[in-house]
Tab-separated table of C-alpha atoms and ligand atoms in Angstrom:
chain	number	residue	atom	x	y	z
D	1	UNK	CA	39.000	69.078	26.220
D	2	UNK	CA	41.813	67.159	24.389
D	3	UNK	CA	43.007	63.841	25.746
D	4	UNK	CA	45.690	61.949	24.409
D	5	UNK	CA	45.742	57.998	25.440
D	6	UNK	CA	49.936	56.769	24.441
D	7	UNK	CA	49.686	53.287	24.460
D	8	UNK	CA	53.592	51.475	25.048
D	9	UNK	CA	52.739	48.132	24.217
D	10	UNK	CA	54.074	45.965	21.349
D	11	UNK	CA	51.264	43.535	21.682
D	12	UNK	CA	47.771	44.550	19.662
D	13	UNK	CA	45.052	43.373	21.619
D	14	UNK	CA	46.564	43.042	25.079
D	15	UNK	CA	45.343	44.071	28.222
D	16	UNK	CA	46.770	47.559	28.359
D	17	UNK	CA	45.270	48.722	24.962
D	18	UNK	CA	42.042	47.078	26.153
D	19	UNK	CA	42.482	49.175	29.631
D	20	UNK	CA	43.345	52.295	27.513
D	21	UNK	CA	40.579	51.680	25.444
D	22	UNK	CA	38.019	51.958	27.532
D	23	UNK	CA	39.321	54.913	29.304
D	24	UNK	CA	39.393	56.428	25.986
D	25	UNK	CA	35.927	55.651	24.982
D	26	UNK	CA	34.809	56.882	27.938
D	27	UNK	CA	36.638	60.425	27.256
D	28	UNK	CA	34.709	59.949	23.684
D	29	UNK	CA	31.530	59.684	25.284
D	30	UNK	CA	31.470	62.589	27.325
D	31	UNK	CA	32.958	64.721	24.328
D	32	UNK	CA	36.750	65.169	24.454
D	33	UNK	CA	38.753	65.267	21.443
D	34	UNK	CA	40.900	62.414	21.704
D	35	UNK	CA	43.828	60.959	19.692
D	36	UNK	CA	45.209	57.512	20.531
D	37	UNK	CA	48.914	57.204	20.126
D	38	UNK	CA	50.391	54.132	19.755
D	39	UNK	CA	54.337	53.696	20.086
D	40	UNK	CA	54.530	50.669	18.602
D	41	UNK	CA	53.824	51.801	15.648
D	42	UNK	CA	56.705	54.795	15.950
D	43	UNK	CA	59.905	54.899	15.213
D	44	UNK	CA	61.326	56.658	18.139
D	45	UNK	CA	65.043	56.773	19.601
D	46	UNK	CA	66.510	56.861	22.893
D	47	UNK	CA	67.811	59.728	24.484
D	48	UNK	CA	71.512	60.299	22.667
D	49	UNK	CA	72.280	62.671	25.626
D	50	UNK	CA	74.038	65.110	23.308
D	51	UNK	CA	72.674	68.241	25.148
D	52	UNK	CA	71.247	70.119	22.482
D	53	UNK	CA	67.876	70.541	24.248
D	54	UNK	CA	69.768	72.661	27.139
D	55	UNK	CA	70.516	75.318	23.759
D	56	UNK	CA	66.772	75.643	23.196
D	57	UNK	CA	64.718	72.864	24.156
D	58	UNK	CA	64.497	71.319	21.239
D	59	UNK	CA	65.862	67.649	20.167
D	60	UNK	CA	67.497	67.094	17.176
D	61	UNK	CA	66.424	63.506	16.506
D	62	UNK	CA	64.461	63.723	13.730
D	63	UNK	CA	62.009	60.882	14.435
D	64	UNK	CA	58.237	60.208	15.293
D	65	UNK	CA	58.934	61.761	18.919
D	66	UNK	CA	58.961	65.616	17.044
D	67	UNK	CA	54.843	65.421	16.595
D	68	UNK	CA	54.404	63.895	19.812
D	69	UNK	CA	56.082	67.320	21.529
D	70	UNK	CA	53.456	69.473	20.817
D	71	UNK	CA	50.490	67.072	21.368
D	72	UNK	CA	52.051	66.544	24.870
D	73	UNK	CA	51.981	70.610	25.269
D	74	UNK	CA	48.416	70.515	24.055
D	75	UNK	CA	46.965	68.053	26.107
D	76	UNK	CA	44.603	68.698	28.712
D	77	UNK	CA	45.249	64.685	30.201
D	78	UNK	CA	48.086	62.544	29.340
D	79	UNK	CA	46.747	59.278	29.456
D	80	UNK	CA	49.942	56.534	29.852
D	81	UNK	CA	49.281	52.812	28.999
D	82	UNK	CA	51.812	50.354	29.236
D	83	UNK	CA	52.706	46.761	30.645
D	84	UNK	CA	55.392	45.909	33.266
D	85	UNK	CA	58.395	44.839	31.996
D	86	UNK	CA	60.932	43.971	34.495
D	87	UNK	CA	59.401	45.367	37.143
D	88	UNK	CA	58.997	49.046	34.707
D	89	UNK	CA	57.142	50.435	31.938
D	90	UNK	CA	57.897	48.943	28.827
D	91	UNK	CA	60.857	50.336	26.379
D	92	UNK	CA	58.468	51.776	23.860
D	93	UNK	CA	57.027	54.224	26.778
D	94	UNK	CA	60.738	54.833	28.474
D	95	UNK	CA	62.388	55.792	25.222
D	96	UNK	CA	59.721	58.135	24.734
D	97	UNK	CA	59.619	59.211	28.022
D	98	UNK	CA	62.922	60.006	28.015
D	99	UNK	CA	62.788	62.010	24.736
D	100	UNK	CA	61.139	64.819	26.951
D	101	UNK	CA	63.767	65.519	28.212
D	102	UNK	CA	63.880	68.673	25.899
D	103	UNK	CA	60.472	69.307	27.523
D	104	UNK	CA	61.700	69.070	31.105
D	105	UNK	CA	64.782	71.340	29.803
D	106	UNK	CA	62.384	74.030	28.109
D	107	UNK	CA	60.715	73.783	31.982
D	108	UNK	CA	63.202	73.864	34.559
D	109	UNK	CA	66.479	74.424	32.439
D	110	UNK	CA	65.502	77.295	30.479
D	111	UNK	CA	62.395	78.569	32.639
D	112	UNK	CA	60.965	78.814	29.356
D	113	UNK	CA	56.357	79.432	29.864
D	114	UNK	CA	54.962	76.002	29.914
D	115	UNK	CA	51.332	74.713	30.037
D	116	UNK	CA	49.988	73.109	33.218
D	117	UNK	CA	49.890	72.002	35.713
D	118	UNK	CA	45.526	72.248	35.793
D	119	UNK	CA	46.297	69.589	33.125
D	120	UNK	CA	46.037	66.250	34.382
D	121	UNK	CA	47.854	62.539	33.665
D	122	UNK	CA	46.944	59.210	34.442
D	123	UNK	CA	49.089	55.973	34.915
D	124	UNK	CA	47.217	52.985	33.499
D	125	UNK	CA	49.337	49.791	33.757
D	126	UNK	CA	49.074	45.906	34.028
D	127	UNK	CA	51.282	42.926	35.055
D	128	UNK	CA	51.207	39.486	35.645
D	129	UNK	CA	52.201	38.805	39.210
D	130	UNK	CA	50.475	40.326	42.745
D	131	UNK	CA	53.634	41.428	44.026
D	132	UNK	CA	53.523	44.161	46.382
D	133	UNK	CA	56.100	46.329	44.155
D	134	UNK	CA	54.729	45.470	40.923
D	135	UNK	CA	53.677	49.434	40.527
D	136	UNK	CA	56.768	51.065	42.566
D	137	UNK	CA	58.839	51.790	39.532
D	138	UNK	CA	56.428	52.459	36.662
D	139	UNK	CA	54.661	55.093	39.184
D	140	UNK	CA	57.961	56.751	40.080
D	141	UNK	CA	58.695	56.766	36.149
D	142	UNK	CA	55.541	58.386	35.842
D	143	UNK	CA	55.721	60.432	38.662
D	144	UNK	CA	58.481	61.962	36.713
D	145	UNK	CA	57.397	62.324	33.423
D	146	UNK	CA	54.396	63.934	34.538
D	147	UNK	CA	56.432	66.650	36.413
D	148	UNK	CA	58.368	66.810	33.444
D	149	UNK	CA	55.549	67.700	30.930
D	150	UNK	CA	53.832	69.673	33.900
D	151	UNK	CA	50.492	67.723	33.959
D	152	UNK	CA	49.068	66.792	37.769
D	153	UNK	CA	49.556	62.855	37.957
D	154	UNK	CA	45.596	62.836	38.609
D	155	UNK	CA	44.933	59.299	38.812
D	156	UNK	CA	46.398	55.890	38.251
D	157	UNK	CA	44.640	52.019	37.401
D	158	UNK	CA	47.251	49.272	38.450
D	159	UNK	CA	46.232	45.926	37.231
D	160	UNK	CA	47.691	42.763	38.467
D	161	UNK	CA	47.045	39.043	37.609
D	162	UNK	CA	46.658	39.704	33.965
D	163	UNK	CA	48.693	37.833	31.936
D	164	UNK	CA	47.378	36.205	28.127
D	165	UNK	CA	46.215	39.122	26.089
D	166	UNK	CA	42.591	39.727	26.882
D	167	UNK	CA	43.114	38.040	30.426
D	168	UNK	CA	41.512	41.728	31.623
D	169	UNK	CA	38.449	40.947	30.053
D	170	UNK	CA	37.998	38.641	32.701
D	171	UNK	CA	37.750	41.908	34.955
D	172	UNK	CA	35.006	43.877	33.706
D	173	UNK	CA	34.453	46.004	36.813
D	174	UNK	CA	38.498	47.530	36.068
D	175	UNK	CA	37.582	48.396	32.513
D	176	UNK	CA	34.164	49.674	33.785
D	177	UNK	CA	36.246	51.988	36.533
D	178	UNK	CA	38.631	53.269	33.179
D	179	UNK	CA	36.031	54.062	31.347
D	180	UNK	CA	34.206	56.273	34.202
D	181	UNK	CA	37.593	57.517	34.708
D	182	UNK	CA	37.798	58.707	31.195
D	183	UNK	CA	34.309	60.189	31.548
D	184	UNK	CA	34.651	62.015	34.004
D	185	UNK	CA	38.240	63.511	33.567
D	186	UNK	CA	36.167	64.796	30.193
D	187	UNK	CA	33.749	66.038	32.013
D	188	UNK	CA	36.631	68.137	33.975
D	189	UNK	CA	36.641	66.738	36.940
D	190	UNK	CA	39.755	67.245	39.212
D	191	UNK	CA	41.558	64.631	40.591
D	192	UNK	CA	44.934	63.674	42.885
D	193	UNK	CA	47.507	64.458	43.093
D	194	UNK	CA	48.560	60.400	43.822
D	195	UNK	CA	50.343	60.031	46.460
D	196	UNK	CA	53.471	57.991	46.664
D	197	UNK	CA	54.026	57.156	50.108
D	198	UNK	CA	53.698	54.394	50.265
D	199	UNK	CA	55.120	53.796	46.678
D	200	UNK	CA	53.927	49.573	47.060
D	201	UNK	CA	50.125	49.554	46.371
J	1	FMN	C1	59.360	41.151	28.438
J	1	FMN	C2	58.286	40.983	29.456
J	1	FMN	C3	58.552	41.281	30.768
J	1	FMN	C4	57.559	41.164	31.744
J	1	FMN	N1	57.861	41.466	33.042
J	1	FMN	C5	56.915	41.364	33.979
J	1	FMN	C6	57.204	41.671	35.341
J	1	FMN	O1	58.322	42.048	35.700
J	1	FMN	N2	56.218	41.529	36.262
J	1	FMN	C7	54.962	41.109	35.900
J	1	FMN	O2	54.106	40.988	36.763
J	1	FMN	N3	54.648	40.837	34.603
J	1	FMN	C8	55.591	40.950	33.646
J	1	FMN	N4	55.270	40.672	32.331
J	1	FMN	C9	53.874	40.337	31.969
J	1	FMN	C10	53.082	41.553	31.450
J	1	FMN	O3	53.270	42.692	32.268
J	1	FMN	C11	51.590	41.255	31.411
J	1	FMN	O4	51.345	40.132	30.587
J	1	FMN	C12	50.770	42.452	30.909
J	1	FMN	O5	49.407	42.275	31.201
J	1	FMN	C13	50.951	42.642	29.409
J	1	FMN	O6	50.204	43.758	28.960
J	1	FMN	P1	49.955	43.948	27.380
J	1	FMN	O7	49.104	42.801	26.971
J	1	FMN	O8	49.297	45.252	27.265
J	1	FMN	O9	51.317	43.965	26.738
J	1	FMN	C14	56.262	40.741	31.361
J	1	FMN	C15	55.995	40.428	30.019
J	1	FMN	C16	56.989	40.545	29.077
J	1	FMN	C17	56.689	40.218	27.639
């Protein structure tokens, strides 16, 4: 069982690496391979929309995105981390995000074999506020990417009313619930798909 946690937050120590964390020593515990990716640390591009995926589903940006590719193939769970920003994931996990693109054209432009969609992904995220839409756009976002990549979008942990970095400490029983989440997608366990009506959680 491989599981890959991508973590799109520029801030070390904040509350959706500590959230990803857990899930991920969960998945450790119960004996999945897993590799934590961190965007911050990767020097990836946006999108240049130049089309040359649609040719043969592969991108020509020669960046940190072109390892990322095939651990995303790989993967038995995509695990997604990031904060709201604006109502959205953050930039690091959009301009990745959209970088599959050349995945979503090796799927549905070419109709090109493709792992999936027994593979699983999972939408961890925190914010600030308690407003009702906090979640609508990042889970749409990931709603997307997760078709894109053809992984089931299994399971999602929405945080709200975390703010300072380590404010989720203060919530043990959400880490606890990552963590069991992490287990027990390692374990194999099936889960969703979410459902997104209603989209506000
Ligand atoms: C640029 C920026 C934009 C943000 N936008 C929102 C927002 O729209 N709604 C919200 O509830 N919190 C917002 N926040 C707060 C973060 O989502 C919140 O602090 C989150 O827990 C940070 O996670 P991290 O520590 O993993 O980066 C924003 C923070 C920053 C820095």
């Amino acid at each position: 069982m491989k599981i890959i946690g991508i973590w799109g937050s520029p801030r070390k120590g904040g509350n959706s690496e500590l959230l990803l964390n857990a899930f991920l020593e969960g998945a450790r515990e119960a004996g999945a391979e897993v590799e934590r990716i961190a965007l911050r640390e990767l020097k990836i591009s946006p999108c240049l929309e130049i089309y040359h995926c649609f040719k043969d589903g592969t991108c020509p940006i020669k960046d940190d995105m072109l390892p990322l590719y095939d651990k995303l193939l790989a993967a038995d769970v995509v695990a997604l981390a990031s904060p709201i920003f604006f109502y959205s994931l953050s930039a690091q996990a959009k301009a990745m995000i959209d970088r599959t693109q050349a995945l979503w054209s090796r799927r549905y432009h070419l109709n090109q074999d493709f792992p999936g969609p027994e593979r699983q992904g999972v939408l961890l995220c925190t914010g600030a506020t308690q407003g009702k839409l906090l979640f609508v756009s990042a889970r749409l976002v990931a709603r997307y990417f997760f078709d894109a990549i053809n992984v089931t979008y299994a399971a999602e942990i929405l945080v709200r009313g975390v703010d300072q970095k380590g404010a989720i400490l203060e919530k043990p029983e959400v880490l606890d619930q990552a963590k069991d989440l992490g287990r027990r997608l390692a374990q194999g366990e099936k889960f969703g798909p979410v459902k997104l009506s209603p989209l506000a959680v």
